[in-house]
Tab-separated table of C-alpha atoms and ligand atoms in Angstrom:
chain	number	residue	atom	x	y	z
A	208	UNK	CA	29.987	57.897	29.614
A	209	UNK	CA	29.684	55.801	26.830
A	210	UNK	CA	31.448	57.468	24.374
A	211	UNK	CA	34.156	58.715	22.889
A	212	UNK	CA	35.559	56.807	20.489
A	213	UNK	CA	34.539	57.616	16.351
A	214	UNK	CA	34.664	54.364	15.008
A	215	UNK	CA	32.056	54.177	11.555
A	216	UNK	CA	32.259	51.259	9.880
A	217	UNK	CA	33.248	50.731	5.997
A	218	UNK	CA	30.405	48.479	4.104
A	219	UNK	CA	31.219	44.756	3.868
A	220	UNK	CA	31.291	43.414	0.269
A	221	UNK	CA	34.165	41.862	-0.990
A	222	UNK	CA	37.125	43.452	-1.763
A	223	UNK	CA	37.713	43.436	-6.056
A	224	UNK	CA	41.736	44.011	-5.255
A	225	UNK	CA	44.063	42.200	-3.334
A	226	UNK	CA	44.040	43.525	0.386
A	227	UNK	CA	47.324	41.751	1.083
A	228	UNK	CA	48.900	43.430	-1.514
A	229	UNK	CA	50.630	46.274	-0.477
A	230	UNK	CA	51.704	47.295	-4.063
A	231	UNK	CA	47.863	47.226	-4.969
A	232	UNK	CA	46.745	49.589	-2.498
A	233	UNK	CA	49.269	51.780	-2.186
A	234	UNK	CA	48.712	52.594	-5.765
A	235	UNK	CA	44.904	52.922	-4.998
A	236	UNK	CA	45.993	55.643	-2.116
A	237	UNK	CA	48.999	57.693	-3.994
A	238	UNK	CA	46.897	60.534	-3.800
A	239	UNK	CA	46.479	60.362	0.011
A	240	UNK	CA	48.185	60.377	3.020
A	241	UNK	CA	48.991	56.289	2.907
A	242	UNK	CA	50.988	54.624	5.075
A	243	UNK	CA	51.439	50.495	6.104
A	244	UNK	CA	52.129	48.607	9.317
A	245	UNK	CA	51.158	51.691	11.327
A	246	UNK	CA	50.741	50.372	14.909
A	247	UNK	CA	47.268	51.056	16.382
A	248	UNK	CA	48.032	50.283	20.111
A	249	UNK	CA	49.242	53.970	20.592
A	250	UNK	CA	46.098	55.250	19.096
A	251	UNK	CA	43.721	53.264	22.059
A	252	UNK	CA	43.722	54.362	24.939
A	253	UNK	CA	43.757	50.453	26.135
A	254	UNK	CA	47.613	50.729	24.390
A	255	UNK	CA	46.815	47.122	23.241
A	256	UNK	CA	46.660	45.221	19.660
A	257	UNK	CA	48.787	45.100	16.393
A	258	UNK	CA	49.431	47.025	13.621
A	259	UNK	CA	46.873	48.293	10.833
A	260	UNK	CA	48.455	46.816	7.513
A	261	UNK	CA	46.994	50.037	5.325
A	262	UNK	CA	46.560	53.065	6.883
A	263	UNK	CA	45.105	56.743	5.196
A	264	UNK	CA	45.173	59.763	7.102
A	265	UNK	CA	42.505	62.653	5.222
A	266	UNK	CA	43.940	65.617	5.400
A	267	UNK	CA	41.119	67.326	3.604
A	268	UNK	CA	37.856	67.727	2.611
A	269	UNK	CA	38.684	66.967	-0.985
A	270	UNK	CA	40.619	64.103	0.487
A	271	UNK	CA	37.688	62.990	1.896
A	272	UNK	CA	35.474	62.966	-0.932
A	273	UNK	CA	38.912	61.261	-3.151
A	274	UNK	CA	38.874	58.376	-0.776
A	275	UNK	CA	35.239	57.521	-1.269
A	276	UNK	CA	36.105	57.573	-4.767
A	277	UNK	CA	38.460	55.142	-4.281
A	278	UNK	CA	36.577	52.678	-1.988
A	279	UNK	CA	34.023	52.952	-4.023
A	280	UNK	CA	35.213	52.198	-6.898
A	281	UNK	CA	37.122	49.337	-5.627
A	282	UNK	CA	34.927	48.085	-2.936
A	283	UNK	CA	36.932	47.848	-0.331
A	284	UNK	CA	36.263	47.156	3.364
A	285	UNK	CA	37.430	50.085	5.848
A	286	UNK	CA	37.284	50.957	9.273
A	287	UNK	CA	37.355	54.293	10.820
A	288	UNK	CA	39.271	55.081	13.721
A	289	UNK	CA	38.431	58.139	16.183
A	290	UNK	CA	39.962	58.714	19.713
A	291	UNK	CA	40.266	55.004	19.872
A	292	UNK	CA	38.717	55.312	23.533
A	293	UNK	CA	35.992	52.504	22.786
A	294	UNK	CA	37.759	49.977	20.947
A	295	UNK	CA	39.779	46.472	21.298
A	296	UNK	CA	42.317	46.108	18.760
A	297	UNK	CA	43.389	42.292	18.380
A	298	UNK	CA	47.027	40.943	18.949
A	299	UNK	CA	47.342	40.712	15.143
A	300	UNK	CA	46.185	43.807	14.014
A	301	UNK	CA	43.907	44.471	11.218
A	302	UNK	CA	43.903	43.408	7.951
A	303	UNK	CA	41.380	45.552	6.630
A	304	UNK	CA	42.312	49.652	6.060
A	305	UNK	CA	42.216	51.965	8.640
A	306	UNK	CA	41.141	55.590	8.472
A	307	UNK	CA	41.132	58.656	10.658
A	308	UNK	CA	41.030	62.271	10.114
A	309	UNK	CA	44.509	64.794	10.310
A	310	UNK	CA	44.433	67.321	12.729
A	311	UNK	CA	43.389	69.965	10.161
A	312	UNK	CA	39.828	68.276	11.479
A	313	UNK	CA	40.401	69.415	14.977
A	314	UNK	CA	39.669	72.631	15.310
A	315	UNK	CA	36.670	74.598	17.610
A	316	UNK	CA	35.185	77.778	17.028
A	317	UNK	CA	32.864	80.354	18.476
A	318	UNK	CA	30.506	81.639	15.692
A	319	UNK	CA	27.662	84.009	15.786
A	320	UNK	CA	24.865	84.152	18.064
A	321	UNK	CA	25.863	80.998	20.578
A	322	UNK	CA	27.262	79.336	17.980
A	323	UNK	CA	30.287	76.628	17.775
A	324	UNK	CA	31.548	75.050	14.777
A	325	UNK	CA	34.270	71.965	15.505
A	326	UNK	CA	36.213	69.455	13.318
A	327	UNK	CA	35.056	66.073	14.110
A	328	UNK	CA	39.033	65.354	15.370
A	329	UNK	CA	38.448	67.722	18.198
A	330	UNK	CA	39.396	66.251	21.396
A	331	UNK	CA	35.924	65.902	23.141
A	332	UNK	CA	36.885	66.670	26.676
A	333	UNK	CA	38.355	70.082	25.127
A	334	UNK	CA	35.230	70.404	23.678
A	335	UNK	CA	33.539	70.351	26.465
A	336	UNK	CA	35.605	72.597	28.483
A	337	UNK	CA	35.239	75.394	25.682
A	338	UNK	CA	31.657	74.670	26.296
A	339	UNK	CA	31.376	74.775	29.471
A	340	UNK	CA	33.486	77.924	29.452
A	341	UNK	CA	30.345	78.938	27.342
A	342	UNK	CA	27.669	77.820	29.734
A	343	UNK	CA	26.341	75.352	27.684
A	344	UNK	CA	24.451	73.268	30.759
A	345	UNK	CA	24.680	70.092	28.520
A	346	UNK	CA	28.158	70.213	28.971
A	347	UNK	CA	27.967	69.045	32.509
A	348	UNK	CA	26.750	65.825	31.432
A	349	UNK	CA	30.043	65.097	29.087
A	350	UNK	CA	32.609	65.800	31.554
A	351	UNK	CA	35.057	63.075	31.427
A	352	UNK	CA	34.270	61.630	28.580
A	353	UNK	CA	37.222	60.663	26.165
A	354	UNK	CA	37.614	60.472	22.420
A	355	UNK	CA	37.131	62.845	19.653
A	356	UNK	CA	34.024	64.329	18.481
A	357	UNK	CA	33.274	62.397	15.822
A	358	UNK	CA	32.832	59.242	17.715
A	359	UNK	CA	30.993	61.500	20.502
A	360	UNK	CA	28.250	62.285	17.818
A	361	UNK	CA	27.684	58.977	16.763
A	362	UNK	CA	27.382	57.818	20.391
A	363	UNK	CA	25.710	60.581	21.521
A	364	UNK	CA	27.876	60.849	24.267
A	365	UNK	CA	26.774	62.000	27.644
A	366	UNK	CA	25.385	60.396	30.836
A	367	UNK	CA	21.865	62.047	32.424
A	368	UNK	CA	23.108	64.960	32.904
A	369	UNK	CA	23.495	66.093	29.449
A	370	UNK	CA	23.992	64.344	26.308
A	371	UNK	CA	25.813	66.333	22.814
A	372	UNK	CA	23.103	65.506	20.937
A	373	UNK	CA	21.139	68.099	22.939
A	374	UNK	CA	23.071	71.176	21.303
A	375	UNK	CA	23.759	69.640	17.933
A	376	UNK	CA	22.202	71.693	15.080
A	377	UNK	CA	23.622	70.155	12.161
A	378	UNK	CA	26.263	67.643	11.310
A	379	UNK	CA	29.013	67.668	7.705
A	380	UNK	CA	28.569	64.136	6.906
A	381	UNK	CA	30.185	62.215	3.794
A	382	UNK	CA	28.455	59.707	2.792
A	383	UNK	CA	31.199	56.801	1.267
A	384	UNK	CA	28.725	55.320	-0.953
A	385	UNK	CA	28.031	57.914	-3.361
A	386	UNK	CA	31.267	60.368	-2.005
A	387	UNK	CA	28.821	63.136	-1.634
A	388	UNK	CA	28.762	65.513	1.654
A	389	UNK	CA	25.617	67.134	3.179
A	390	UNK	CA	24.480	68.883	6.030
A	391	UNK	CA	22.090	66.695	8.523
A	392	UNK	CA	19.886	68.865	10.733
A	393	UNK	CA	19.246	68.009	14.561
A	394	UNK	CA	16.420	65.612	13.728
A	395	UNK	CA	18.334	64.080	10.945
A	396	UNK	CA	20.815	62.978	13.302
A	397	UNK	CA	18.404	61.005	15.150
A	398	UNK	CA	20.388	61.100	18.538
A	399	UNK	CA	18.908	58.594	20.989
A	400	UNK	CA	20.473	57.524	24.467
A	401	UNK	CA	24.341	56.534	23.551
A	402	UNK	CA	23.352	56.892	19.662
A	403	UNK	CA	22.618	58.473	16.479
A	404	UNK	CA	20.448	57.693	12.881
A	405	UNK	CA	23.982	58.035	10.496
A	406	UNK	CA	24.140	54.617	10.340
A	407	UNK	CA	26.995	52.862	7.949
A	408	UNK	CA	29.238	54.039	5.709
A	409	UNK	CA	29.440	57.755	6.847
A	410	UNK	CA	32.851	59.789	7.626
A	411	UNK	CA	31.621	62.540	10.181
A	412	UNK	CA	33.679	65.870	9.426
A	413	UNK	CA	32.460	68.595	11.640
A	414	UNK	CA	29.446	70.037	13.507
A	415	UNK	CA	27.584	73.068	14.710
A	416	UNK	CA	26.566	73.268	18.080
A	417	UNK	CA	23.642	75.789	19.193
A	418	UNK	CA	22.434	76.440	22.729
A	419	UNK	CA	19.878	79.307	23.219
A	420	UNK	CA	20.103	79.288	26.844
A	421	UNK	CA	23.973	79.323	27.090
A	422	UNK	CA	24.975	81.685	29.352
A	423	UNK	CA	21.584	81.986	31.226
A	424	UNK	CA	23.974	80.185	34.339
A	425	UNK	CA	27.218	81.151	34.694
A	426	UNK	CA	30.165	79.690	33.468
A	427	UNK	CA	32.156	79.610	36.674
A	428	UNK	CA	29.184	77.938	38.490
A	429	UNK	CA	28.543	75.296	35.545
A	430	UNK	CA	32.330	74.539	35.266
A	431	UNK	CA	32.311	74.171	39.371
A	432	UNK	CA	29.503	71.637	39.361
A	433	UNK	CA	31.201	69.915	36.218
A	434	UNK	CA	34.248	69.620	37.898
A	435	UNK	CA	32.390	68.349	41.438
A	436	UNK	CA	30.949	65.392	39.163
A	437	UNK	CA	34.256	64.471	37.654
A	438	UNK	CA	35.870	63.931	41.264
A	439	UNK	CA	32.757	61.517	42.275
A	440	UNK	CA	33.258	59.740	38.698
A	441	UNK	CA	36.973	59.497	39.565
A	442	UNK	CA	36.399	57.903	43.148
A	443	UNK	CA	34.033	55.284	41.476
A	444	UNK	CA	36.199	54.231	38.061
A	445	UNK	CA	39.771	53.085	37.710
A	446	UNK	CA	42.347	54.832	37.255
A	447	UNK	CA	44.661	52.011	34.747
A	448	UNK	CA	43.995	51.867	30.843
A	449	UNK	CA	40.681	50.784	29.960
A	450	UNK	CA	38.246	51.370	27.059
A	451	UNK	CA	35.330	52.410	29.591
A	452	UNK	CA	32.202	49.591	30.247
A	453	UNK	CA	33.188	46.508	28.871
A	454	UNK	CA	29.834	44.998	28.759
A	455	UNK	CA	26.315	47.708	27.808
A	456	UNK	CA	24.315	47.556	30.598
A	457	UNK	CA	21.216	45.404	30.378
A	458	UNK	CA	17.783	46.182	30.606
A	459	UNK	CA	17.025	47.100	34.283
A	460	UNK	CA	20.120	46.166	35.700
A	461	UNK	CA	23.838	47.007	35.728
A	462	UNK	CA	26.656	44.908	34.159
A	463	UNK	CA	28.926	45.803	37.523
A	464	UNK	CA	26.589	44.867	39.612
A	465	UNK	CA	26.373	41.382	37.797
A	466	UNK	CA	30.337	40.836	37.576
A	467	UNK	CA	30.386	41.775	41.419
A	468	UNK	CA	28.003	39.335	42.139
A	469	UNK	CA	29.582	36.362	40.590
A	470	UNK	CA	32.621	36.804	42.553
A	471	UNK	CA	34.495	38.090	39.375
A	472	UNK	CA	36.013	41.656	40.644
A	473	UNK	CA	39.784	41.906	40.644
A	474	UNK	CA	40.073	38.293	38.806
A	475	UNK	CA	43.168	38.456	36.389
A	476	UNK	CA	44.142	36.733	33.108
A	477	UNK	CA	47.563	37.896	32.457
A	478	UNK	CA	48.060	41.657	33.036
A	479	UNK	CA	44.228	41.979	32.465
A	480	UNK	CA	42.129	42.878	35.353
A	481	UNK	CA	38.353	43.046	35.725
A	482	UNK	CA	39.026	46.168	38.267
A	483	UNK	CA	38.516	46.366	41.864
A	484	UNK	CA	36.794	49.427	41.482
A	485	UNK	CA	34.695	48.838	39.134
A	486	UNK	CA	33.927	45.334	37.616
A	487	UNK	CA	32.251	46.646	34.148
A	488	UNK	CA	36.173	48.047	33.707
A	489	UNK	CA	38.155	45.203	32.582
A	490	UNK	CA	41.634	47.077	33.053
A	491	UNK	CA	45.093	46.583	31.341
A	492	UNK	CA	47.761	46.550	34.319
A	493	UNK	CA	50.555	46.619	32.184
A	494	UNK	CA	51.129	44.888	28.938
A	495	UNK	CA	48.144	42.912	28.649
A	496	UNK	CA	47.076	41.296	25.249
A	497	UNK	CA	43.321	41.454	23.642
A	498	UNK	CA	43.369	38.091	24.381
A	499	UNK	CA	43.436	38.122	27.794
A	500	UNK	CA	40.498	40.744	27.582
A	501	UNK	CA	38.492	38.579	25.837
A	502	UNK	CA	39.381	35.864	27.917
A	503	UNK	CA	38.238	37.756	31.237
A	504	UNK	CA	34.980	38.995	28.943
A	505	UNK	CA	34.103	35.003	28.296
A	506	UNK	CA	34.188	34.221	31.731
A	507	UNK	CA	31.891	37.063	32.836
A	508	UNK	CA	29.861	35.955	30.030
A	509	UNK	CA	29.521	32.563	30.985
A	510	UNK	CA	29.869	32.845	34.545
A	511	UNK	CA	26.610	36.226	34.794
A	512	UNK	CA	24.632	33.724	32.163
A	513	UNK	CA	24.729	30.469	34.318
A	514	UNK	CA	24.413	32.117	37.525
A	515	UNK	CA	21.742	35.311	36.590
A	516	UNK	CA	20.447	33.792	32.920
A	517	UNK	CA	21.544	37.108	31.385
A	518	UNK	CA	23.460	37.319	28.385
A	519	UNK	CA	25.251	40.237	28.741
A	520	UNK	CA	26.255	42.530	25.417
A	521	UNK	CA	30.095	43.993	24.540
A	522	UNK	CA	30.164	47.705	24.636
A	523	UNK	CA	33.527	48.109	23.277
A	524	UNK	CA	33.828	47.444	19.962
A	525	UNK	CA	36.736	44.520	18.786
A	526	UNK	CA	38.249	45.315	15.642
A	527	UNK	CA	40.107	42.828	13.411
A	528	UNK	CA	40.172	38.983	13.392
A	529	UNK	CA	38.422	38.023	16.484
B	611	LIG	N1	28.021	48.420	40.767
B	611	LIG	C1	28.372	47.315	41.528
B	611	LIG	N2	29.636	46.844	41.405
B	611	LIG	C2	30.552	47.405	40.597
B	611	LIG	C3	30.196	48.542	39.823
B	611	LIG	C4	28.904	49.028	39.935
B	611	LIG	O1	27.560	46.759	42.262
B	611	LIG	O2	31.696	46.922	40.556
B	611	LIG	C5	26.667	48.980	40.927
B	611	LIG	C6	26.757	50.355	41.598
B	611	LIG	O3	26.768	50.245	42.997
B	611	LIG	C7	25.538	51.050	41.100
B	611	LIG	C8	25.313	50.439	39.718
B	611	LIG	O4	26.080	49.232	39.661
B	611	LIG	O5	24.427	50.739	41.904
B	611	LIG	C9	25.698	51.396	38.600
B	611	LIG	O6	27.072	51.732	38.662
B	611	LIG	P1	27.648	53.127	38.041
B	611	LIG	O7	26.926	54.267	38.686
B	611	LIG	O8	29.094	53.070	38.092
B	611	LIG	O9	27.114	53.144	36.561
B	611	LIG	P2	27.269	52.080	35.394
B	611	LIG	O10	25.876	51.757	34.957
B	611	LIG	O11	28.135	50.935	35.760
B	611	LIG	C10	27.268	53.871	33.515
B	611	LIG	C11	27.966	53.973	32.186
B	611	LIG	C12	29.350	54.590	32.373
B	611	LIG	C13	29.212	55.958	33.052
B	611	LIG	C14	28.486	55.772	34.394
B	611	LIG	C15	28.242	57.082	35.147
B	611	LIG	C16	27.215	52.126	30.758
B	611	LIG	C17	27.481	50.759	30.248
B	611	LIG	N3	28.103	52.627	31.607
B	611	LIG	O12	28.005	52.940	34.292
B	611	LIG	O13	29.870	54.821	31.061
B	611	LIG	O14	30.472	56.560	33.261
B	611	LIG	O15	27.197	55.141	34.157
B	611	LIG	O16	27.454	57.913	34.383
B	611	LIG	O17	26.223	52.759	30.375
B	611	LIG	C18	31.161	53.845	29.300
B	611	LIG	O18	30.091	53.752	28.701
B	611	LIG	O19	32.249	53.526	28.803
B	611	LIG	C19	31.114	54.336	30.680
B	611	LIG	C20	32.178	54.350	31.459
């Protein structure tokens, strides 16, 4: 279920203002919904890292196309935050801006003929259950997935049973470099197995989903077998905070297979656990710190490189200084 999480990231050039002044940016962001210090941890659902020292919520479409204005013009270096399902947020925070969408973005809707248009700050799991209530069969394949849509796109979230990308007609992108926003058809988006052609610099704002057989099973019957998955998926992931598969799974072989084999499952580095049930899940028991994730991450590193010669990839994505 690779998923979930929206994260697009900003352009790196560097920045032509200060970003440790606060006085500087704030005055770049008066026009938007700006705030500093926010703390990111409740925004993850590992509940782990510092604080995001600038942080703009868009409201709006026109506060969309403003803040690419702004960044822009003053080349600064931003980050995008979704459901924050996929993401490691260090102990210090981030220094660079953060920036999500309000929940004006998170709306779904039935349109005409099959049709559903939703803000990309949907919650994808209620996404998928409107879907499903729609008996759209490629909404099978996202149960339990977590996140918002956004990020959901631009992982093409799913597992073999159905991906989103299969009912996506078209996609409201901004594009940051030039702040103009455009439609991108189903090829367009490019979706391939856990991703998608919109590359850098793009703010996802909503979709329109399209399935000409929906309907052709029945809704109780898909939402049955949807639910039937979900239990087996529960009995074979944990249940504590994680940000799903640590590690992507390389070629031919499975990263929890490889942990398991090196004798790594249920080893511990502070409140950090690579889980019992699943040793791709590297699990925060309490109040664990990014640091001892990435210390558990190193050792599986190390440990599945000496002993297997594979060098295994992150999944999750580590934002700030790491
Ligand atoms: N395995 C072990 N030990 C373990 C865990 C797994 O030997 O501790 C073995 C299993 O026995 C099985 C194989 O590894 O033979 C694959 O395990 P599983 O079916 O759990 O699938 P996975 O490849 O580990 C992938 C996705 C998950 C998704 C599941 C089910 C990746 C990196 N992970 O896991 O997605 O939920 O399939 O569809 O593609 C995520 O991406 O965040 C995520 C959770």
């Amino acid at each position: 279920m690779s998923s979930g999480e929206s994260e697009v990231w900003g352009r790196k050039t560097t920045p032509r203002c200060n970003p440790n002044s606060f006085e500087d940016v704030s005055q770049l962001f008066s026009k938007l919904d700006y705030q500093q210090e926010v703390p990111l941890a409740p925004m993850t659902t590992y509940r782990i890292g510092g604080a995001a020292k600038h942080f703009v919520v868009l409201h709006s479409v026109e506060d969309s196309i403003h803040f690419a204005k702004v960044i822009g013009g003053n080349a600064i270096d931003w980050f995008f935050l979704g459901g924050g399902s996929n993401i490691l947020v260090h102990d210090e925070g981030v220094d660079n801006l953060v920036v999500t969408l309000g929940k004006e973005f998170a709306t779904i809707e039935n349109g005409p003929q099959n049709t559903v248009k939703v803000g990309a700050r949907a919650k994808f799991p209620a996404l998928t259950k409107h879907c499903l209530g729609l008996g759209m069969r490629s909404a099978k394949g996202w149960i339990g997935t977590p996140g918002h849509v956004g990020g959901a796109l631009v992982m093409n979230a799913g597992t073999r049973d159905g991906e989103l990308g299969d009912v996506v007609r078209s996609v409201q992108v901004l594009n940051t470099e030039n702040a103009e926003i455009s439609e991108w058809s189903h090829e367009e988006c490019a979706f391939q197995y856990r991703s998608s052609g919109f590359g850098k610099g793009k703010i996802l704002l909503s979709a329109e989903l399209y399935d000409p057989e929906a309907n052709v099973m029945s809704a109780e019957r898909l939402s049955r077998e949807a639910k039937e998955l979900l239990r087996k998926r529960h009995s074979t992931q944990p249940k504590e905070r994680s940000a799903g598969s640590l590690f992507k799974n390389p070629n031919g072989d499975h990263a929890g297979r490889l942990i398991e084999a090196v004798g790594l499952k249920g080893h511990r580095v502070g409140n950090a656990q690579i889980s019992m049930v699943h040793a791709n899940f590297f699990v925060n028991l309490g109040d664990a710190r990014a640091s001892d994730i990435v210390s558990l991450a190193n050792e599986a590193y190390q440990r599945v490189k000496s002993e297997f010669g594979v060098e295994l990839e992150w999944e999750i994505k580590r934002v700030g200084n790491f």
